[in-house]
PDB file of C-alpha atoms in Angstrom:
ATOM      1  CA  UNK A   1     -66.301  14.235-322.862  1.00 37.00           C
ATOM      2  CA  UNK A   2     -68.492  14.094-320.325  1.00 36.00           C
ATOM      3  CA  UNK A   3     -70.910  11.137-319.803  1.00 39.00           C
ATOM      4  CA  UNK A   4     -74.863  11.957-320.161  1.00 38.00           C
ATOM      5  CA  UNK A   5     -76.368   9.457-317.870  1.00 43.00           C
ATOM      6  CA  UNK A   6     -76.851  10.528-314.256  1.00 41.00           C
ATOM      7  CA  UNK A   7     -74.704   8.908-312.147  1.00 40.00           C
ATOM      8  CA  UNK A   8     -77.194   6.717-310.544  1.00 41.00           C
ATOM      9  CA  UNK A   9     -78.183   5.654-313.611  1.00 43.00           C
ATOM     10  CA  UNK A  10     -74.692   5.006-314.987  1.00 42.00           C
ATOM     11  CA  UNK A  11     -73.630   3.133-311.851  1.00 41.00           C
ATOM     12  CA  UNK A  12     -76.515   0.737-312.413  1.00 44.00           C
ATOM     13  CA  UNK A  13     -75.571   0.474-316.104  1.00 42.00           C
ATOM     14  CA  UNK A  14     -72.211  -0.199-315.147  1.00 47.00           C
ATOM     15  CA  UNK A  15     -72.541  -2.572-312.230  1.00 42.00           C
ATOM     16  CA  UNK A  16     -76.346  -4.277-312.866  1.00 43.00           C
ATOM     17  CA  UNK A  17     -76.731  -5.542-316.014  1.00 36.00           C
ATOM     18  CA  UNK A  18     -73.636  -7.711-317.244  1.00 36.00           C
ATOM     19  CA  UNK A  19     -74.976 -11.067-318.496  1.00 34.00           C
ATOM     20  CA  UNK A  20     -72.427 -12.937-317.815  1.00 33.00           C
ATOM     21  CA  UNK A  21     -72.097 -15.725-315.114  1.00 31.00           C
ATOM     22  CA  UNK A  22     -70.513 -15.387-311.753  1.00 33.00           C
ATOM     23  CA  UNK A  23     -67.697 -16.836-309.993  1.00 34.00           C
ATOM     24  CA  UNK A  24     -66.249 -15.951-306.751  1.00 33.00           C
ATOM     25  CA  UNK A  25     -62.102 -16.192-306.970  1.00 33.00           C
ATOM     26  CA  UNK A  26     -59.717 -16.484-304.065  1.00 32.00           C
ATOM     27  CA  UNK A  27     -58.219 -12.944-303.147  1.00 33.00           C
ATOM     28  CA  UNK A  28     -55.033 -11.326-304.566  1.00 31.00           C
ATOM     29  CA  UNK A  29     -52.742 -10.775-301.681  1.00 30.00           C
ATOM     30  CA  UNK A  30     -50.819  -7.599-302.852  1.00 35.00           C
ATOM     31  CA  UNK A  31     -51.679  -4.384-305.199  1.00 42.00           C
ATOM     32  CA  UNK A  32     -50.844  -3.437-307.888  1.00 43.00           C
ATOM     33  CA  UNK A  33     -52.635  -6.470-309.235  1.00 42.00           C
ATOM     34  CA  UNK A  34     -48.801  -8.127-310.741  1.00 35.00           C
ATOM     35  CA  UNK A  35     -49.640  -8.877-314.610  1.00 28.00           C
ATOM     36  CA  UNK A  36     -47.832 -11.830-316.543  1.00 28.00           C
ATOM     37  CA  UNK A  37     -46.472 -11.777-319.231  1.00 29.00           C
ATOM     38  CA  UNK A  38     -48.095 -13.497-322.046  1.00 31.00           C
ATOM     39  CA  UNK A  39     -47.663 -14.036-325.820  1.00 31.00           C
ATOM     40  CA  UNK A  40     -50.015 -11.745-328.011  1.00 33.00           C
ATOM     41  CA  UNK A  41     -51.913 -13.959-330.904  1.00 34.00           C
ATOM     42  CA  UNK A  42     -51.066 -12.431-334.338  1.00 32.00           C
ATOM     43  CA  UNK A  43     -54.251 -10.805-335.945  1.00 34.00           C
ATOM     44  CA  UNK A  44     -55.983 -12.794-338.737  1.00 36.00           C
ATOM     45  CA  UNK A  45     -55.088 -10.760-342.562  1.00 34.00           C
ATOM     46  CA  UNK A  46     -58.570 -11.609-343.132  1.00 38.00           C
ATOM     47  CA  UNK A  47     -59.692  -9.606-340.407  1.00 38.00           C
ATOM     48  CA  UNK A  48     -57.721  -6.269-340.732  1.00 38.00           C
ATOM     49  CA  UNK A  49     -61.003  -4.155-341.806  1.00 38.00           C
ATOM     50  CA  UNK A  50     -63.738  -2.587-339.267  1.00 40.00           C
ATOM     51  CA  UNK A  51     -66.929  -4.129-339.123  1.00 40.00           C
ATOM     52  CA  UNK A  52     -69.719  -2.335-337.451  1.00 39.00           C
ATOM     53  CA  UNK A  53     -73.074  -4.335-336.058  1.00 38.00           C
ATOM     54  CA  UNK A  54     -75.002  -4.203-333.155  1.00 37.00           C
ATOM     55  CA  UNK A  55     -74.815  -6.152-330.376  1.00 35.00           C
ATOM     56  CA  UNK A  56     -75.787  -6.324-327.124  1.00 36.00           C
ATOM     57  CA  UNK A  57     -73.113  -5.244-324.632  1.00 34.00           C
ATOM     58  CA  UNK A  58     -75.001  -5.887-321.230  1.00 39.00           C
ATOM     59  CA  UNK A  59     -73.953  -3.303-318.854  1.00 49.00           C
ATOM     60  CA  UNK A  60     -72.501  -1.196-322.007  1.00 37.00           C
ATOM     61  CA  UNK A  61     -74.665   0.825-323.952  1.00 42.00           C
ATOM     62  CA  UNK A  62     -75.691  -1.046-327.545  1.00 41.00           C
ATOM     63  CA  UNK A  63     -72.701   0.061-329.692  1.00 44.00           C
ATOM     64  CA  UNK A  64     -70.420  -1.242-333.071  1.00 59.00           C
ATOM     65  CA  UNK A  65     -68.591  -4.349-333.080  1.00 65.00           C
ATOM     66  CA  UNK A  66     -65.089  -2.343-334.579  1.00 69.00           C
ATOM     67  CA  UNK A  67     -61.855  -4.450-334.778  1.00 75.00           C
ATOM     68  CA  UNK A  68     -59.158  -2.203-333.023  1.00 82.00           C
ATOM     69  CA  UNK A  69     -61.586  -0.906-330.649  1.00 93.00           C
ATOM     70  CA  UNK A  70     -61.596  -1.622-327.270  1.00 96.00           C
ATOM     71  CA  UNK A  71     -63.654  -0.391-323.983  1.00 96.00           C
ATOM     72  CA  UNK A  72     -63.556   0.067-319.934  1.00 97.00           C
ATOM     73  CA  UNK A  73     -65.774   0.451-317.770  1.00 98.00           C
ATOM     74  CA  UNK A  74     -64.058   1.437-314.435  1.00 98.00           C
ATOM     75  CA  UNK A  75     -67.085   1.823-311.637  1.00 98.00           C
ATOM     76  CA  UNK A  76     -65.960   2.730-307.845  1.00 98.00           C
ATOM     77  CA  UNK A  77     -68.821   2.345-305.378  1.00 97.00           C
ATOM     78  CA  UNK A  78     -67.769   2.089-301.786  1.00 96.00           C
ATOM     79  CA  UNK A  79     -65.121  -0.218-301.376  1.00 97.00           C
ATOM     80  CA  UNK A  80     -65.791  -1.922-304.593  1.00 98.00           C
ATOM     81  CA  UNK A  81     -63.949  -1.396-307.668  1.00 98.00           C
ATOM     82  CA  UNK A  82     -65.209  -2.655-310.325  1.00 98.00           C
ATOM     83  CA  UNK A  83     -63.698  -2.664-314.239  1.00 98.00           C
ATOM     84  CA  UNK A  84     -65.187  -3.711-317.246  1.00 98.00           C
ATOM     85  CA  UNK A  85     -63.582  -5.125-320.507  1.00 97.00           C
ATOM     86  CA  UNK A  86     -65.634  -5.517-323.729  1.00 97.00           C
ATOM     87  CA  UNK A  87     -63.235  -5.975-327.027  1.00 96.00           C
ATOM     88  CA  UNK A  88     -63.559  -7.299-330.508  1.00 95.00           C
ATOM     89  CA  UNK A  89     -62.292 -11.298-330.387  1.00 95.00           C
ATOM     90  CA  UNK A  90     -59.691 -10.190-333.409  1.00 94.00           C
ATOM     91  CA  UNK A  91     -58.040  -8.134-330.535  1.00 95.00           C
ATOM     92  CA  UNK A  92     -57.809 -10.308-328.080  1.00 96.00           C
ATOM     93  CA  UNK A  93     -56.830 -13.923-329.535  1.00 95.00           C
ATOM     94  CA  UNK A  94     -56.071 -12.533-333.320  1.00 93.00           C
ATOM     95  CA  UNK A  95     -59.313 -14.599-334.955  1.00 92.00           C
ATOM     96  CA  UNK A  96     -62.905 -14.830-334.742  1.00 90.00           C
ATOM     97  CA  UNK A  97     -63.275 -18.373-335.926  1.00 91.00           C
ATOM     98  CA  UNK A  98     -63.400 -21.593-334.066  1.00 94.00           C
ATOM     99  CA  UNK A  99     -60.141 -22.628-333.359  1.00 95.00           C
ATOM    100  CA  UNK A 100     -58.413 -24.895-335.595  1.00 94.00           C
ATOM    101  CA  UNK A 101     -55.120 -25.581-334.659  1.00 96.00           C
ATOM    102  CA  UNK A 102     -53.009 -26.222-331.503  1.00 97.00           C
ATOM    103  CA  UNK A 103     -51.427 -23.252-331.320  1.00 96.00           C
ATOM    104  CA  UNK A 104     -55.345 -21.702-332.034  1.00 96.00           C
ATOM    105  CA  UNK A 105     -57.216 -23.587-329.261  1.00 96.00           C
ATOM    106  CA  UNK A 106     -54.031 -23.177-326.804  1.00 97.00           C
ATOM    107  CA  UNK A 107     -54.373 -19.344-327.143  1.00 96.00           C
ATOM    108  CA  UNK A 108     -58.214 -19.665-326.759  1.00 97.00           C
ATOM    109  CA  UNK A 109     -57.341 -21.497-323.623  1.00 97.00           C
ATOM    110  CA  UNK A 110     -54.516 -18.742-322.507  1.00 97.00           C
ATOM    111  CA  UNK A 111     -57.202 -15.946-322.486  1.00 97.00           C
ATOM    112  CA  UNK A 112     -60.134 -17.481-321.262  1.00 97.00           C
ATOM    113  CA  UNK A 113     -57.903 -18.605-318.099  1.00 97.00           C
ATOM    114  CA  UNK A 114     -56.240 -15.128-317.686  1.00 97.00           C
ATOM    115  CA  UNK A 115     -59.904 -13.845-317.777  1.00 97.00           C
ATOM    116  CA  UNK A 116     -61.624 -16.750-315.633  1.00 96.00           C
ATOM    117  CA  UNK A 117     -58.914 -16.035-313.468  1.00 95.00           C
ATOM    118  CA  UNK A 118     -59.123 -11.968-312.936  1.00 93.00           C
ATOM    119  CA  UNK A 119     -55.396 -11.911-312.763  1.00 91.00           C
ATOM    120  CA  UNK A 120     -53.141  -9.488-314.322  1.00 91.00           C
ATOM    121  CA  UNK A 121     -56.189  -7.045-315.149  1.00 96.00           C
ATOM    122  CA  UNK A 122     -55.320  -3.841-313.701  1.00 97.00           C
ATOM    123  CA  UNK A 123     -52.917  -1.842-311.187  1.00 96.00           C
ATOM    124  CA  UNK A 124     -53.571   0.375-308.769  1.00 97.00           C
ATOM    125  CA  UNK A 125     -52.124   2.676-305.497  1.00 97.00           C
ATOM    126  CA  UNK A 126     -50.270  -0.235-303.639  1.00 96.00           C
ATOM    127  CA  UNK A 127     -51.653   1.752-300.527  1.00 97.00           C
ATOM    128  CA  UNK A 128     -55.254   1.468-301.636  1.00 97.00           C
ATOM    129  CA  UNK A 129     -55.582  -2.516-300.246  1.00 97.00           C
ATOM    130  CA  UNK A 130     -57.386  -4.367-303.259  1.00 97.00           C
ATOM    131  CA  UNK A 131     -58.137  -7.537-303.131  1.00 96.00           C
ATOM    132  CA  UNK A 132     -59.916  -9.203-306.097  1.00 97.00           C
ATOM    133  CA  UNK A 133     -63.300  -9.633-304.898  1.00 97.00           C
ATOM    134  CA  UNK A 134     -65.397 -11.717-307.685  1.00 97.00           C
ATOM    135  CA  UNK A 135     -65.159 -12.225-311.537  1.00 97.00           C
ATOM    136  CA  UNK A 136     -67.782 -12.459-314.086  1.00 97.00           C
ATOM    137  CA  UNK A 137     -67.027 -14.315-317.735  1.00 97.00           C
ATOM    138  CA  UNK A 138     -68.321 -16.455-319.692  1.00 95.00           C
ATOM    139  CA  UNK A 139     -66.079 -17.214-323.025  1.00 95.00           C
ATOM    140  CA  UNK A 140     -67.819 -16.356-326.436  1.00 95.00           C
ATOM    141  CA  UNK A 141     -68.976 -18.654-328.630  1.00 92.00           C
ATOM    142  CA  UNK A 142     -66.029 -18.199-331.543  1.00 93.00           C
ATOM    143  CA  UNK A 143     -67.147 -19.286-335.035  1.00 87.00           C
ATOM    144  CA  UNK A 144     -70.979 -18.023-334.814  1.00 78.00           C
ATOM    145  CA  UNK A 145     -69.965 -14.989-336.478  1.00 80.00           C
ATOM    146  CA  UNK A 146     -68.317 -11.232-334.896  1.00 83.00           C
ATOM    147  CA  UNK A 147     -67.216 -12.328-331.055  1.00 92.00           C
ATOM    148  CA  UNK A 148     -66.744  -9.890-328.273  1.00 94.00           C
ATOM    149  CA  UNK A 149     -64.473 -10.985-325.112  1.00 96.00           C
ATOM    150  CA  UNK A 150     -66.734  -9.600-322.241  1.00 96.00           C
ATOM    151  CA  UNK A 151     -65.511  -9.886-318.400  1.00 97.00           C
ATOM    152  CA  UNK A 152     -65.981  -8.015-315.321  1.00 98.00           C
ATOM    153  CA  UNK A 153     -63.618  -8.361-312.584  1.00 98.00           C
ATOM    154  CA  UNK A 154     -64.426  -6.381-309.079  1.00 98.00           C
ATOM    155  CA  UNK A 155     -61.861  -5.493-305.927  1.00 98.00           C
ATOM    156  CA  UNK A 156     -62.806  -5.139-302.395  1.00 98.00           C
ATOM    157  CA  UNK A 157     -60.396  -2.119-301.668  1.00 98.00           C
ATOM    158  CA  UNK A 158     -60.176  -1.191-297.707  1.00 97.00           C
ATOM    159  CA  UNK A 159     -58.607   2.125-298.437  1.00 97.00           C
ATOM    160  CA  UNK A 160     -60.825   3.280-301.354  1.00 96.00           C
ATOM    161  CA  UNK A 161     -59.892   7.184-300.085  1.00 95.00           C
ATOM    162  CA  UNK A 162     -56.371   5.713-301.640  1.00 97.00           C
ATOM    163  CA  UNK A 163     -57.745   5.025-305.649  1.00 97.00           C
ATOM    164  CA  UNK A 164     -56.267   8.202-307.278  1.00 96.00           C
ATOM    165  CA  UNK A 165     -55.635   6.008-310.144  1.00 97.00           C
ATOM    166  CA  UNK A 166     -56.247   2.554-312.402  1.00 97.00           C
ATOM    167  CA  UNK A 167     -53.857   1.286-314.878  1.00 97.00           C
ATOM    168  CA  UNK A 168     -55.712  -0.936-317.308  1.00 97.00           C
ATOM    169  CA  UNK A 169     -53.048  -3.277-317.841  1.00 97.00           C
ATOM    170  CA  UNK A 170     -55.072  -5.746-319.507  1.00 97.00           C
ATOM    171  CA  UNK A 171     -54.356  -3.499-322.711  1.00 96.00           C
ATOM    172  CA  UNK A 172     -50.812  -4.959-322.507  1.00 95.00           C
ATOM    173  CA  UNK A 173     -52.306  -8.407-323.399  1.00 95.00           C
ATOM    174  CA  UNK A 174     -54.556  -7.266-326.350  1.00 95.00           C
ATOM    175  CA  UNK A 175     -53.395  -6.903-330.355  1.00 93.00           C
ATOM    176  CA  UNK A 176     -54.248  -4.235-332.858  1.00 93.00           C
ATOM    177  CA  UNK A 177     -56.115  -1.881-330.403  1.00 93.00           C
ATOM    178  CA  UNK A 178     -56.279   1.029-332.248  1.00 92.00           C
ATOM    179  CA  UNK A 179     -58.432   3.085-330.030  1.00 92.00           C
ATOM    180  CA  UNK A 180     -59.335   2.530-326.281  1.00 95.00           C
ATOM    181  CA  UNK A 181     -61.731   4.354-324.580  1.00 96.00           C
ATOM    182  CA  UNK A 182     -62.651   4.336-320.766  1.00 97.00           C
ATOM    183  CA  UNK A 183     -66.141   5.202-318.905  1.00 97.00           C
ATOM    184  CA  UNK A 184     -65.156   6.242-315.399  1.00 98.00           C
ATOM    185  CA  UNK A 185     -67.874   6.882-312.609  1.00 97.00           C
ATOM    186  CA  UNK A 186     -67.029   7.493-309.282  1.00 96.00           C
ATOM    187  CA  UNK A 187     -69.160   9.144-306.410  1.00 94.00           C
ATOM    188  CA  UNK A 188     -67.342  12.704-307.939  1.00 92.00           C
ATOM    189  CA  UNK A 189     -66.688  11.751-311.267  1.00 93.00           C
ATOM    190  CA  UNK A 190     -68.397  11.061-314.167  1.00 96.00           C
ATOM    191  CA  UNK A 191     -66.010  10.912-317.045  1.00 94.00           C
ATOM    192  CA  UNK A 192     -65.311   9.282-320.786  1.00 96.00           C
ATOM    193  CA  UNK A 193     -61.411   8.928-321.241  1.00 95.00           C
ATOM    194  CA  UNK A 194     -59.533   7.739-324.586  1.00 95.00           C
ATOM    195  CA  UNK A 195     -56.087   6.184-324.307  1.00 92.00           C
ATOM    196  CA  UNK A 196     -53.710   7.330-326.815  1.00 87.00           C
ATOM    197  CA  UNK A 197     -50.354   6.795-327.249  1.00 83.00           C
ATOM    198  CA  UNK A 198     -50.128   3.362-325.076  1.00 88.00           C
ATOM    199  CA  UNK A 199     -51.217   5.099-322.447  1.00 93.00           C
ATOM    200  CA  UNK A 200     -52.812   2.693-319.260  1.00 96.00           C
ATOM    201  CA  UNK A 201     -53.812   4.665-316.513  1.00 96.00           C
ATOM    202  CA  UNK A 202     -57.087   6.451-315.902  1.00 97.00           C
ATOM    203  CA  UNK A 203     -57.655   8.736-313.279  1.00 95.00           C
ATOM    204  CA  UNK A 204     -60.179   8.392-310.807  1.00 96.00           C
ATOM    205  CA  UNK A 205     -60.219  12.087-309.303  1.00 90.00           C
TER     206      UNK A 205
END
């Protein structure tokens, strides 16, 4: 499917209107970006039905809140790469409700430190250089009703010419995801992708 927006437009979308705070992070020596691995909360039985309200998504367009779906936003501009995550809490820490165990808030604590941190996000051409660059999250507020994780990580990449490719392996860390979908824009591409079959990397030609 092809994306409507001009890309302009998009790129501004993508890039300009996150509403999240900022945090500048110490650079990751080596691509691809190495990813942990971490234990997957179990997804609340309570929670194992879609539920569809509007929110607003920042740099996303206003869309459904749908447990098991999950969405990218990979943006190069320059030397910049920057990708986007905006998921249901259910897939991401199993529960939408304040924390009330250990085991709860220690999971809570896992993610929003893998997040903070903008490790173990993505993977890309070893040859391409990228460094993480910057990070933008701020942790929903859990128990207020439907929860969206939100974060937007960006890499400084000195051979952007390199980028044939991202793998979002930040999909390796989420539950349930039933359907994940991916909004690329590059300065030649302007492109919606789904991810089927636990399939992680997007192309970027």
């Amino acid at each position: 499917m092809t994306l409507s927006q001009p890309p302009n437009r998009l790129a501004a979308l993508l890039l300009g209107s996150f509403a999240l705070s900022t945090a500048v992070v110490p650079a990751i020596a080596s691509t691809p970006l190495r990813m942990a691995a971490a234990p997957q909360a179990a997804a609340g039985k309570d929670h194992d039905h879609d539920h569809s309200h509007d929110h607003d998504h920042g740099s996303l367009e206003k869309g459904k809140h749908v447990h098991g779906e999950v969405t990218f936003n990979i943006a190069l501009d320059g030397e910049l790469l920057t990708v986007e995550l905006d998921a249901p809490a259910i897939n991401v820490i199993g529960f939408e409700k304040s924390p009330r165990t250990d085991a709860e808030r220690q999971a809570v604590a896992a993610v929003d430190a893998w997040l903070a941190g903008g490790r173990d996000i993505a993977a890309v051409p070893r040859n391409a250089a990228c460094r993480l660059a910057s990070v933008a999250y701020t942790p929903p507020q859990l128990g207020t009703g439907h929860a969206d994780y939100r974060a937007r990580h960006s890499f400084r990449c000195t051979n952007a010419a390199a980028l044939e490719w991202v793998e979002l392996w930040a999909l390796r860390r989420l539950t349930g995801v039933e359907r994940a979908e991916a909004n690329v824009i590059t300065p030649t591409v302007q492109r919606q992708q789904e991810l089927t079959g636990g399939a992680l990397r997007v192309s970027l030609k």
